[in-house]
PDB file of C-alpha atoms in Angstrom:
ATOM      1  CA  MET A   1      -0.028   0.023   0.017  1.00  0.00           C
ATOM      2  CA  ALA A   2       2.830   2.433   0.882  1.00  0.00           C
ATOM      3  CA  ALA A   3       4.542   1.624  -2.443  1.00  0.00           C
ATOM      4  CA  VAL A   4       1.382   2.638  -4.330  1.00  0.00           C
ATOM      5  CA  ALA A   5       1.101   5.959  -2.464  1.00  0.00           C
ATOM      6  CA  ILE A   6       4.796   6.693  -3.071  1.00  0.00           C
ATOM      7  CA  SER A   7       4.494   5.950  -6.795  1.00  0.00           C
ATOM      8  CA  LEU A   8       1.402   8.148  -7.071  1.00  0.00           C
ATOM      9  CA  ILE A   9       3.296  10.935  -5.415  1.00  0.00           C
ATOM     10  CA  ALA A  10       6.291  10.391  -7.750  1.00  0.00           C
ATOM     11  CA  ILE A  11       4.179  10.812 -10.902  1.00  0.00           C
ATOM     12  CA  ALA A  12       2.185  13.785  -9.710  1.00  0.00           C
ATOM     13  CA  PRO A  13       3.082  16.992 -11.549  1.00  0.00           C
ATOM     14  CA  LYS A  14       5.196  19.549  -9.735  1.00  0.00           C
ATOM     15  CA  SER A  15       3.151  22.461  -8.376  1.00  0.00           C
ATOM     16  CA  GLN A  16       3.705  25.913  -9.734  1.00  0.00           C
ATOM     17  CA  ALA A  17       2.703  29.333  -8.543  1.00  0.00           C
ATOM     18  CA  GLN A  18      -0.489  30.338 -10.253  1.00  0.00           C
ATOM     19  CA  THR A  19      -0.885  33.808  -8.718  1.00  0.00           C
ATOM     20  CA  PHE A  20       1.432  36.801  -9.089  1.00  0.00           C
ATOM     21  CA  VAL A  21       1.467  39.717  -6.775  1.00  0.00           C
ATOM     22  CA  GLY A  22       2.717  43.089  -7.649  1.00  0.00           C
ATOM     23  CA  GLY A  23       2.376  46.682  -6.606  1.00  0.00           C
ATOM     24  CA  HIS A  24       2.545  50.182  -7.862  1.00  0.00           C
ATOM     25  CA  ILE A  25       2.959  53.734  -6.609  1.00  0.00           C
ATOM     26  CA  GLY A  26       2.595  57.004  -8.432  1.00  0.00           C
ATOM     27  CA  PHE A  27       0.945  60.454  -8.601  1.00  0.00           C
ATOM     28  CA  VAL A  28      -2.215  61.656 -10.257  1.00  0.00           C
ATOM     29  CA  LEU A  29      -3.046  65.096 -11.543  1.00  0.00           C
ATOM     30  CA  PRO A  30      -6.663  65.821 -12.517  1.00  0.00           C
ATOM     31  CA  LEU A  31      -6.109  67.869 -15.752  1.00  0.00           C
ATOM     32  CA  VAL A  32      -9.831  68.662 -16.245  1.00  0.00           C
ATOM     33  CA  THR A  33     -12.710  68.536 -13.755  1.00  0.00           C
ATOM     34  CA  ARG A  34     -16.429  69.135 -14.227  1.00  0.00           C
ATOM     35  CA  VAL A  35     -18.586  69.688 -11.183  1.00  0.00           C
ATOM     36  CA  ASN A  36     -22.252  71.011 -11.284  1.00  0.00           C
ATOM     37  CA  GLY A  37     -21.905  72.293 -14.863  1.00  0.00           C
ATOM     38  CA  VAL A  38     -18.525  74.114 -14.162  1.00  0.00           C
ATOM     39  CA  THR A  39     -15.371  73.008 -15.855  1.00  0.00           C
ATOM     40  CA  SER A  40     -11.961  73.734 -14.301  1.00  0.00           C
ATOM     41  CA  ASN A  41      -8.429  72.687 -15.050  1.00  0.00           C
ATOM     42  CA  LEU A  42      -5.303  72.064 -13.039  1.00  0.00           C
ATOM     43  CA  SER A  43      -4.370  75.693 -12.831  1.00  0.00           C
ATOM     44  CA  ASP A  44      -7.788  76.751 -11.488  1.00  0.00           C
ATOM     45  CA  ASN A  45      -7.625  74.573  -8.382  1.00  0.00           C
ATOM     46  CA  PHE A  46      -4.483  72.504  -7.942  1.00  0.00           C
ATOM     47  CA  SER A  47      -4.932  68.990  -6.480  1.00  0.00           C
ATOM     48  CA  MET A  48      -2.763  65.945  -6.521  1.00  0.00           C
ATOM     49  CA  GLY A  49      -3.283  62.229  -5.541  1.00  0.00           C
ATOM     50  CA  PHE A  50      -0.861  59.544  -4.581  1.00  0.00           C
ATOM     51  CA  PRO A  51      -2.178  56.136  -5.620  1.00  0.00           C
ATOM     52  CA  VAL A  52      -0.637  53.152  -3.904  1.00  0.00           C
ATOM     53  CA  GLY A  53      -1.849  49.707  -5.204  1.00  0.00           C
ATOM     54  CA  ILE A  54      -1.460  46.050  -5.076  1.00  0.00           C
ATOM     55  CA  THR A  55      -2.311  43.803  -7.965  1.00  0.00           C
ATOM     56  CA  VAL A  56      -3.085  40.089  -7.833  1.00  0.00           C
ATOM     57  CA  LYS A  57      -2.890  38.283 -11.218  1.00  0.00           C
ATOM     58  CA  GLY A  58      -3.553  34.638 -12.109  1.00  0.00           C
ATOM     59  CA  ARG A  59      -2.683  32.761 -15.213  1.00  0.00           C
ATOM     60  CA  GLY A  60      -5.173  34.536 -17.489  1.00  0.00           C
ATOM     61  CA  ARG A  61      -5.413  38.044 -18.615  1.00  0.00           C
ATOM     62  CA  MET A  62      -7.543  39.393 -15.706  1.00  0.00           C
ATOM     63  CA  ALA A  63      -6.043  40.879 -12.578  1.00  0.00           C
ATOM     64  CA  PHE A  64      -7.548  42.275  -9.334  1.00  0.00           C
ATOM     65  CA  ASP A  65      -6.263  45.716  -8.529  1.00  0.00           C
ATOM     66  CA  MET A  66      -6.771  47.487  -5.195  1.00  0.00           C
ATOM     67  CA  GLU A  67      -5.701  51.051  -4.946  1.00  0.00           C
ATOM     68  CA  LEU A  68      -5.740  53.541  -2.067  1.00  0.00           C
ATOM     69  CA  VAL A  69      -5.523  57.086  -3.229  1.00  0.00           C
ATOM     70  CA  PRO A  70      -4.842  59.810  -0.713  1.00  0.00           C
ATOM     71  CA  SER A  71      -5.255  63.243  -2.296  1.00  0.00           C
ATOM     72  CA  VAL A  72      -4.786  66.872  -1.426  1.00  0.00           C
ATOM     73  CA  GLN A  73      -6.798  69.794  -2.886  1.00  0.00           C
ATOM     74  CA  ASN A  74      -5.613  73.411  -2.546  1.00  0.00           C
ATOM     75  CA  ASP A  75      -8.865  75.563  -2.324  1.00  0.00           C
ATOM     76  CA  PRO A  76     -10.666  74.752  -0.051  1.00  0.00           C
ATOM     77  CA  ARG A  77      -7.800  72.750   1.651  1.00  0.00           C
ATOM     78  CA  VAL A  78      -9.119  69.135   1.732  1.00  0.00           C
ATOM     79  CA  VAL A  79      -7.300  65.856   2.284  1.00  0.00           C
ATOM     80  CA  SER A  80      -9.279  62.823   1.174  1.00  0.00           C
ATOM     81  CA  LEU A  81      -8.823  59.073   0.678  1.00  0.00           C
ATOM     82  CA  THR A  82     -10.401  56.957  -2.106  1.00  0.00           C
ATOM     83  CA  VAL A  83     -10.634  53.197  -1.852  1.00  0.00           C
ATOM     84  CA  HIS A  84     -10.468  51.888  -5.386  1.00  0.00           C
ATOM     85  CA  PRO A  85     -10.930  48.052  -5.970  1.00  0.00           C
ATOM     86  CA  GLY A  86     -11.241  46.900  -9.594  1.00  0.00           C
ATOM     87  CA  LEU A  87     -10.423  44.515 -12.393  1.00  0.00           C
ATOM     88  CA  VAL A  88      -7.944  45.001 -15.191  1.00  0.00           C
ATOM     89  CA  TRP A  89      -7.687  42.912 -18.419  1.00  0.00           C
ATOM     90  CA  GLY A  90      -4.454  42.693 -20.394  1.00  0.00           C
ATOM     91  CA  ILE A  91      -5.342  43.224 -24.147  1.00  0.00           C
ATOM     92  CA  GLY A  92      -1.812  42.761 -25.497  1.00  0.00           C
ATOM     93  CA  HIS A  93       1.252  44.895 -26.357  1.00  0.00           C
ATOM     94  CA  GLY A  94       1.463  46.166 -22.761  1.00  0.00           C
ATOM     95  CA  PHE A  95      -2.043  47.564 -22.785  1.00  0.00           C
ATOM     96  CA  GLY A  96      -4.785  47.026 -20.149  1.00  0.00           C
ATOM     97  CA  VAL A  97      -8.371  48.068 -19.832  1.00  0.00           C
ATOM     98  CA  GLY A  98     -10.666  47.854 -16.781  1.00  0.00           C
ATOM     99  CA  GLY A  99     -12.646  49.593 -14.219  1.00  0.00           C
ATOM    100  CA  ARG A 100     -12.625  50.367 -10.514  1.00  0.00           C
ATOM    101  CA  ALA A 101     -15.307  51.029  -8.045  1.00  0.00           C
ATOM    102  CA  ALA A 102     -14.667  54.210  -5.975  1.00  0.00           C
ATOM    103  CA  PHE A 103     -15.462  54.887  -2.392  1.00  0.00           C
ATOM    104  CA  ASP A 104     -14.453  58.217  -0.927  1.00  0.00           C
ATOM    105  CA  ILE A 105     -13.882  57.851   2.803  1.00  0.00           C
ATOM    106  CA  ASN A 106     -15.800  60.242   5.117  1.00  0.00           C
ATOM    107  CA  SER A 107     -17.790  61.509   2.166  1.00  0.00           C
ATOM    108  CA  SER A 108     -21.116  60.731   0.496  1.00  0.00           C
ATOM    109  CA  GLN A 109     -19.441  60.290  -2.789  1.00  0.00           C
ATOM    110  CA  LEU A 110     -19.074  57.022  -4.605  1.00  0.00           C
ATOM    111  CA  GLY A 111     -18.742  55.995  -8.211  1.00  0.00           C
ATOM    112  CA  PHE A 112     -16.704  54.188 -10.781  1.00  0.00           C
ATOM    113  CA  THR A 113     -13.561  54.725 -12.848  1.00  0.00           C
ATOM    114  CA  PRO A 114     -12.987  53.292 -16.267  1.00  0.00           C
ATOM    115  CA  LEU A 115      -9.311  53.031 -17.174  1.00  0.00           C
ATOM    116  CA  LEU A 116      -6.811  52.343 -19.939  1.00  0.00           C
ATOM    117  CA  ASN A 117      -3.165  51.710 -19.158  1.00  0.00           C
ATOM    118  CA  LYS A 118       0.066  50.976 -20.931  1.00  0.00           C
ATOM    119  CA  ASN A 119       3.273  49.571 -19.353  1.00  0.00           C
ATOM    120  CA  TRP A 120       6.835  49.486 -20.532  1.00  0.00           C
ATOM    121  CA  PRO A 121       9.025  46.735 -19.071  1.00  0.00           C
ATOM    122  CA  ILE A 122      12.324  47.581 -17.416  1.00  0.00           C
ATOM    123  CA  ARG A 123      14.863  45.077 -18.859  1.00  0.00           C
ATOM    124  CA  THR A 124      17.457  45.471 -16.232  1.00  0.00           C
ATOM    125  CA  GLU A 125      18.504  42.001 -14.778  1.00  0.00           C
ATOM    126  CA  GLY A 126      17.604  41.718 -11.100  1.00  0.00           C
ATOM    127  CA  SER A 127      15.794  45.062 -10.916  1.00  0.00           C
ATOM    128  CA  PHE A 128      13.365  45.492  -8.106  1.00  0.00           C
ATOM    129  CA  PHE A 129      11.144  47.514 -10.366  1.00  0.00           C
ATOM    130  CA  LYS A 130       9.593  45.685 -13.275  1.00  0.00           C
ATOM    131  CA  ALA A 131       7.869  48.236 -15.440  1.00  0.00           C
ATOM    132  CA  TYR A 132       6.928  51.895 -15.906  1.00  0.00           C
ATOM    133  CA  PHE A 133       3.246  52.511 -16.656  1.00  0.00           C
ATOM    134  CA  MET A 134       0.848  55.269 -17.444  1.00  0.00           C
ATOM    135  CA  GLU A 135      -2.836  55.160 -16.927  1.00  0.00           C
ATOM    136  CA  ALA A 136      -5.719  57.290 -18.259  1.00  0.00           C
ATOM    137  CA  VAL A 137      -8.895  57.256 -16.233  1.00  0.00           C
ATOM    138  CA  LEU A 138     -12.268  58.917 -16.426  1.00  0.00           C
ATOM    139  CA  PRO A 139     -13.600  59.136 -12.850  1.00  0.00           C
ATOM    140  CA  VAL A 140     -17.407  59.392 -12.481  1.00  0.00           C
ATOM    141  CA  ARG A 141     -18.668  60.199  -9.002  1.00  0.00           C
ATOM    142  CA  PHE A 142     -22.156  60.448  -7.566  1.00  0.00           C
ATOM    143  CA  ASN A 143     -22.770  62.746  -4.594  1.00  0.00           C
ATOM    144  CA  ARG A 144     -25.826  62.761  -2.387  1.00  0.00           C
ATOM    145  CA  PRO A 145     -25.965  65.074   0.572  1.00  0.00           C
ATOM    146  CA  VAL A 146     -27.618  63.579   3.630  1.00  0.00           C
ATOM    147  CA  GLY A 147     -31.359  63.697   2.864  1.00  0.00           C
ATOM    148  CA  GLY A 148     -30.820  65.372  -0.516  1.00  0.00           C
ATOM    149  CA  PRO A 149     -31.170  64.340  -4.149  1.00  0.00           C
ATOM    150  CA  ILE A 150     -28.388  62.431  -6.029  1.00  0.00           C
ATOM    151  CA  GLN A 151     -26.099  64.765  -8.102  1.00  0.00           C
ATOM    152  CA  ILE A 152     -23.623  63.563 -10.727  1.00  0.00           C
ATOM    153  CA  THR A 153     -20.252  65.207 -10.163  1.00  0.00           C
TER     154      THR A 153
END
């Protein structure tokens, strides 16, 4: 009986990692913003975010991506945090498309963010950093004051 068990173990395929974990850090500058019918750009009201994310990818093209985005706005001075879980699909040649849900902490805002990104691998042997990437997003947020109607911002 033991010989059969040992032979079954000997012919079993070797296990391989099926999940890859990565991360990213960066900065985000909202170039154009439209709120309540008013359009502004970066020079009208400077704000900047600092996304920090972790990505879990299996064997296929889909990856789960979780971002935390602290941001600072100049006028009025506001510091906020957005929790941004989502899915990204690799479509080839370093491009990815996807979407994230958006939950603004300590705010009545929530929404979603469609995205398109492109990465460029770093080809240095043994480098801790594996790629540069750029991401274009179109954040859509819904705001509802307590007891008030829903507004699209």
